[in-house]
Amino acid sequence: MHDVTGLFAVAAIFIGLPWLIFHYVTQWKKNGTLTREDENLLDELYDLARRLDDRMCSIERIMAAENPNWRQVGCDPVDALDHHIDELGAIRSRSPAGRTRA
């Protein structure tokens, strides 16, 4: 009985373990490259990202044409609102109608 157990242990260490290691190394090498489907997917995603970037540039140009300060308003609306209120206060204090209200 001890001979069979020893033989099984030796076979497992010197035959089974290297076979298992070489099997998974071969699988990793085979799966390490991109398949044709993966390359097609990457190409489609790249084209989609490029088109979205073009759209964002177009939207930014339109927004800049309509309102040059749109980035400030979009980044921190509270600060932009405070700035506009201060500007309105300065305009009202300079106008004759603003002085009568204050």
Short mmCIF file of N, CA and C in Angstrom, two decimals, residues 29-98:
data_model
loop_
_atom_site.label_atom_id
_atom_site.label_comp_id
_atom_site.label_asym_id
_atom_site.label_seq_id
_atom_site.Cartn_x
_atom_site.Cartn_y
_atom_site.Cartn_z
N LYS A 29 -0.61 31.92 -23.31
CA LYS A 29 0.00 32.43 -24.54
C LYS A 29 -1.01 32.51 -25.67
N LYS A 30 -1.88 31.51 -25.74
CA LYS A 30 -2.88 31.50 -26.79
C LYS A 30 -3.90 32.62 -26.59
N ASN A 31 -4.30 32.86 -25.35
CA ASN A 31 -5.29 33.88 -25.06
C ASN A 31 -4.68 35.27 -24.86
N GLY A 32 -3.37 35.37 -24.88
CA GLY A 32 -2.71 36.65 -24.67
C GLY A 32 -2.81 37.59 -25.85
N THR A 33 -3.14 37.08 -27.02
CA THR A 33 -3.26 37.93 -28.19
C THR A 33 -4.71 38.32 -28.42
N LEU A 34 -4.90 39.40 -29.13
CA LEU A 34 -6.25 39.86 -29.44
C LEU A 34 -6.83 39.03 -30.58
N THR A 35 -8.07 38.69 -30.43
CA THR A 35 -8.75 38.00 -31.53
C THR A 35 -9.21 39.04 -32.54
N ARG A 36 -9.66 38.58 -33.68
CA ARG A 36 -10.15 39.49 -34.73
C ARG A 36 -11.38 40.25 -34.24
N GLU A 37 -12.22 39.58 -33.46
CA GLU A 37 -13.42 40.24 -32.92
C GLU A 37 -13.02 41.35 -31.95
N ASP A 38 -11.99 41.10 -31.13
CA ASP A 38 -11.52 42.13 -30.20
C ASP A 38 -10.96 43.34 -30.95
N GLU A 39 -10.22 43.07 -32.02
CA GLU A 39 -9.67 44.18 -32.81
C GLU A 39 -10.79 44.99 -33.46
N ASN A 40 -11.81 44.30 -33.98
CA ASN A 40 -12.95 45.01 -34.58
C ASN A 40 -13.67 45.86 -33.53
N LEU A 41 -13.84 45.31 -32.33
CA LEU A 41 -14.50 46.06 -31.26
C LEU A 41 -13.68 47.29 -30.88
N LEU A 42 -12.38 47.14 -30.78
CA LEU A 42 -11.52 48.29 -30.47
C LEU A 42 -11.59 49.36 -31.55
N ASP A 43 -11.63 48.94 -32.82
CA ASP A 43 -11.76 49.90 -33.91
C ASP A 43 -13.09 50.65 -33.83
N GLU A 44 -14.16 49.93 -33.54
CA GLU A 44 -15.48 50.58 -33.42
C GLU A 44 -15.50 51.55 -32.25
N LEU A 45 -14.92 51.15 -31.12
CA LEU A 45 -14.88 52.04 -29.96
C LEU A 45 -14.03 53.28 -30.22
N TYR A 46 -12.94 53.11 -30.96
CA TYR A 46 -12.11 54.26 -31.30
C TYR A 46 -12.87 55.23 -32.19
N ASP A 47 -13.58 54.71 -33.19
CA ASP A 47 -14.37 55.57 -34.08
C ASP A 47 -15.47 56.29 -33.31
N LEU A 48 -16.10 55.57 -32.38
CA LEU A 48 -17.16 56.19 -31.57
C LEU A 48 -16.58 57.30 -30.70
N ALA A 49 -15.44 57.05 -30.07
CA ALA A 49 -14.81 58.07 -29.23
C ALA A 49 -14.41 59.29 -30.06
N ARG A 50 -13.89 59.07 -31.26
CA ARG A 50 -13.51 60.19 -32.12
C ARG A 50 -14.73 61.02 -32.52
N ARG A 51 -15.85 60.34 -32.87
CA ARG A 51 -17.06 61.08 -33.24
C ARG A 51 -17.62 61.84 -32.05
N LEU A 52 -17.59 61.24 -30.85
CA LEU A 52 -18.06 61.95 -29.66
C LEU A 52 -17.19 63.16 -29.36
N ASP A 53 -15.89 63.04 -29.57
CA ASP A 53 -15.00 64.17 -29.36
C ASP A 53 -15.31 65.28 -30.36
N ASP A 54 -15.57 64.93 -31.61
CA ASP A 54 -15.96 65.93 -32.61
C ASP A 54 -17.26 66.63 -32.23
N ARG A 55 -18.20 65.86 -31.72
CA ARG A 55 -19.48 66.46 -31.29
C ARG A 55 -19.28 67.41 -30.13
N MET A 56 -18.43 67.01 -29.17
CA MET A 56 -18.17 67.89 -28.03
C MET A 56 -17.52 69.19 -28.48
N CYS A 57 -16.61 69.10 -29.43
CA CYS A 57 -15.97 70.33 -29.96
C CYS A 57 -17.01 71.23 -30.63
N SER A 58 -17.93 70.62 -31.36
CA SER A 58 -18.99 71.40 -32.02
C SER A 58 -19.88 72.07 -30.98
N ILE A 59 -20.25 71.34 -29.95
CA ILE A 59 -21.10 71.90 -28.90
C ILE A 59 -20.38 73.03 -28.18
N GLU A 60 -19.10 72.85 -27.89
CA GLU A 60 -18.33 73.91 -27.23
C GLU A 60 -18.24 75.15 -28.10
N ARG A 61 -18.07 75.00 -29.42
CA ARG A 61 -18.03 76.17 -30.31
C ARG A 61 -19.38 76.89 -30.30
N ILE A 62 -20.47 76.13 -30.34
CA ILE A 62 -21.81 76.75 -30.33
C ILE A 62 -22.03 77.48 -29.01
N MET A 63 -21.66 76.84 -27.90
CA MET A 63 -21.85 77.48 -26.59
C MET A 63 -21.00 78.74 -26.47
N ALA A 64 -19.78 78.70 -26.97
CA ALA A 64 -18.92 79.87 -26.90
C ALA A 64 -19.46 81.01 -27.76
N ALA A 65 -20.10 80.68 -28.88
CA ALA A 65 -20.68 81.72 -29.73
C ALA A 65 -21.90 82.36 -29.06
N GLU A 66 -22.69 81.55 -28.34
CA GLU A 66 -23.89 82.08 -27.70
C GLU A 66 -23.58 82.80 -26.40
N ASN A 67 -22.66 82.25 -25.60
CA ASN A 67 -22.34 82.84 -24.31
C ASN A 67 -20.87 82.61 -24.03
N PRO A 68 -20.02 83.65 -24.16
CA PRO A 68 -18.58 83.46 -23.96
C PRO A 68 -18.21 83.00 -22.55
N ASN A 69 -19.05 83.26 -21.57
CA ASN A 69 -18.74 82.89 -20.17
C ASN A 69 -19.40 81.59 -19.76
N TRP A 70 -19.75 80.75 -20.69
CA TRP A 70 -20.49 79.53 -20.33
C TRP A 70 -19.67 78.57 -19.49
N ARG A 71 -18.35 78.57 -19.63
CA ARG A 71 -17.52 77.68 -18.82
C ARG A 71 -17.54 78.09 -17.35
N GLN A 72 -17.49 79.38 -17.09
CA GLN A 72 -17.54 79.85 -15.71
C GLN A 72 -18.87 79.50 -15.07
N VAL A 73 -19.94 79.66 -15.81
CA VAL A 73 -21.26 79.35 -15.27
C VAL A 73 -21.38 77.85 -15.04
N GLY A 74 -20.85 77.06 -15.95
CA GLY A 74 -20.94 75.61 -15.82
C GLY A 74 -20.07 75.06 -14.71
N CYS A 75 -18.94 75.71 -14.43
CA CYS A 75 -18.02 75.19 -13.42
C CYS A 75 -18.53 75.49 -12.01
N ASP A 76 -18.89 76.73 -11.74
CA ASP A 76 -19.36 77.08 -10.41
C ASP A 76 -20.48 78.10 -10.54
N PRO A 77 -21.71 77.64 -10.62
CA PRO A 77 -22.82 78.56 -10.85
C PRO A 77 -23.02 79.56 -9.72
N VAL A 78 -22.68 79.23 -8.50
CA VAL A 78 -22.87 80.16 -7.38
C VAL A 78 -21.93 81.34 -7.53
N ASP A 79 -20.64 81.08 -7.81
CA ASP A 79 -19.70 82.18 -8.01
C ASP A 79 -20.09 83.03 -9.21
N ALA A 80 -20.52 82.41 -10.28
CA ALA A 80 -20.92 83.15 -11.47
C ALA A 80 -22.15 84.01 -11.16
N LEU A 81 -23.09 83.47 -10.40
CA LEU A 81 -24.29 84.23 -10.04
C LEU A 81 -23.91 85.41 -9.15
N ASP A 82 -23.01 85.20 -8.19
CA ASP A 82 -22.54 86.30 -7.35
C ASP A 82 -21.87 87.38 -8.19
N HIS A 83 -21.08 86.95 -9.16
CA HIS A 83 -20.40 87.90 -10.04
C HIS A 83 -21.42 88.71 -10.84
N HIS A 84 -22.46 88.06 -11.36
CA HIS A 84 -23.48 88.76 -12.14
C HIS A 84 -24.29 89.69 -11.24
N ILE A 85 -24.56 89.31 -10.02
CA ILE A 85 -25.29 90.19 -9.09
C ILE A 85 -24.45 91.42 -8.77
N ASP A 86 -23.14 91.21 -8.57
CA ASP A 86 -22.26 92.37 -8.33
C ASP A 86 -22.24 93.30 -9.54
N GLU A 87 -22.21 92.71 -10.74
CA GLU A 87 -22.23 93.54 -11.95
C GLU A 87 -23.54 94.32 -12.04
N LEU A 88 -24.66 93.66 -11.75
CA LEU A 88 -25.95 94.35 -11.80
C LEU A 88 -26.02 95.46 -10.75
N GLY A 89 -25.46 95.21 -9.59
CA GLY A 89 -25.44 96.24 -8.55
C GLY A 89 -24.63 97.45 -8.98
N ALA A 90 -23.52 97.19 -9.64
CA ALA A 90 -22.68 98.30 -10.11
C ALA A 90 -23.40 99.07 -11.20
N ILE A 91 -24.10 98.38 -12.07
CA ILE A 91 -24.85 99.05 -13.14
C ILE A 91 -25.98 99.87 -12.55
N ARG A 92 -26.70 99.33 -11.60
CA ARG A 92 -27.82 100.06 -10.98
C ARG A 92 -27.34 101.28 -10.20
N SER A 93 -26.20 101.16 -9.55
CA SER A 93 -25.72 102.31 -8.77
C SER A 93 -25.26 103.44 -9.69
N ARG A 94 -24.86 103.14 -10.92
CA ARG A 94 -24.45 104.16 -11.86
C ARG A 94 -25.64 104.82 -12.55
N SER A 95 -26.75 104.08 -12.70
CA SER A 95 -27.90 104.64 -13.42
C SER A 95 -28.73 105.50 -12.48
N PRO A 96 -29.42 106.50 -13.03
CA PRO A 96 -30.26 107.39 -12.17
C PRO A 96 -31.40 106.61 -11.54
N ALA A 97 -31.98 105.63 -12.23
CA ALA A 97 -33.10 104.89 -11.67
C ALA A 97 -32.62 103.99 -10.53
N GLY A 98 -31.41 103.53 -10.60
CA GLY A 98 -30.87 102.67 -9.54
C GLY A 98 -30.63 103.43 -8.26
#
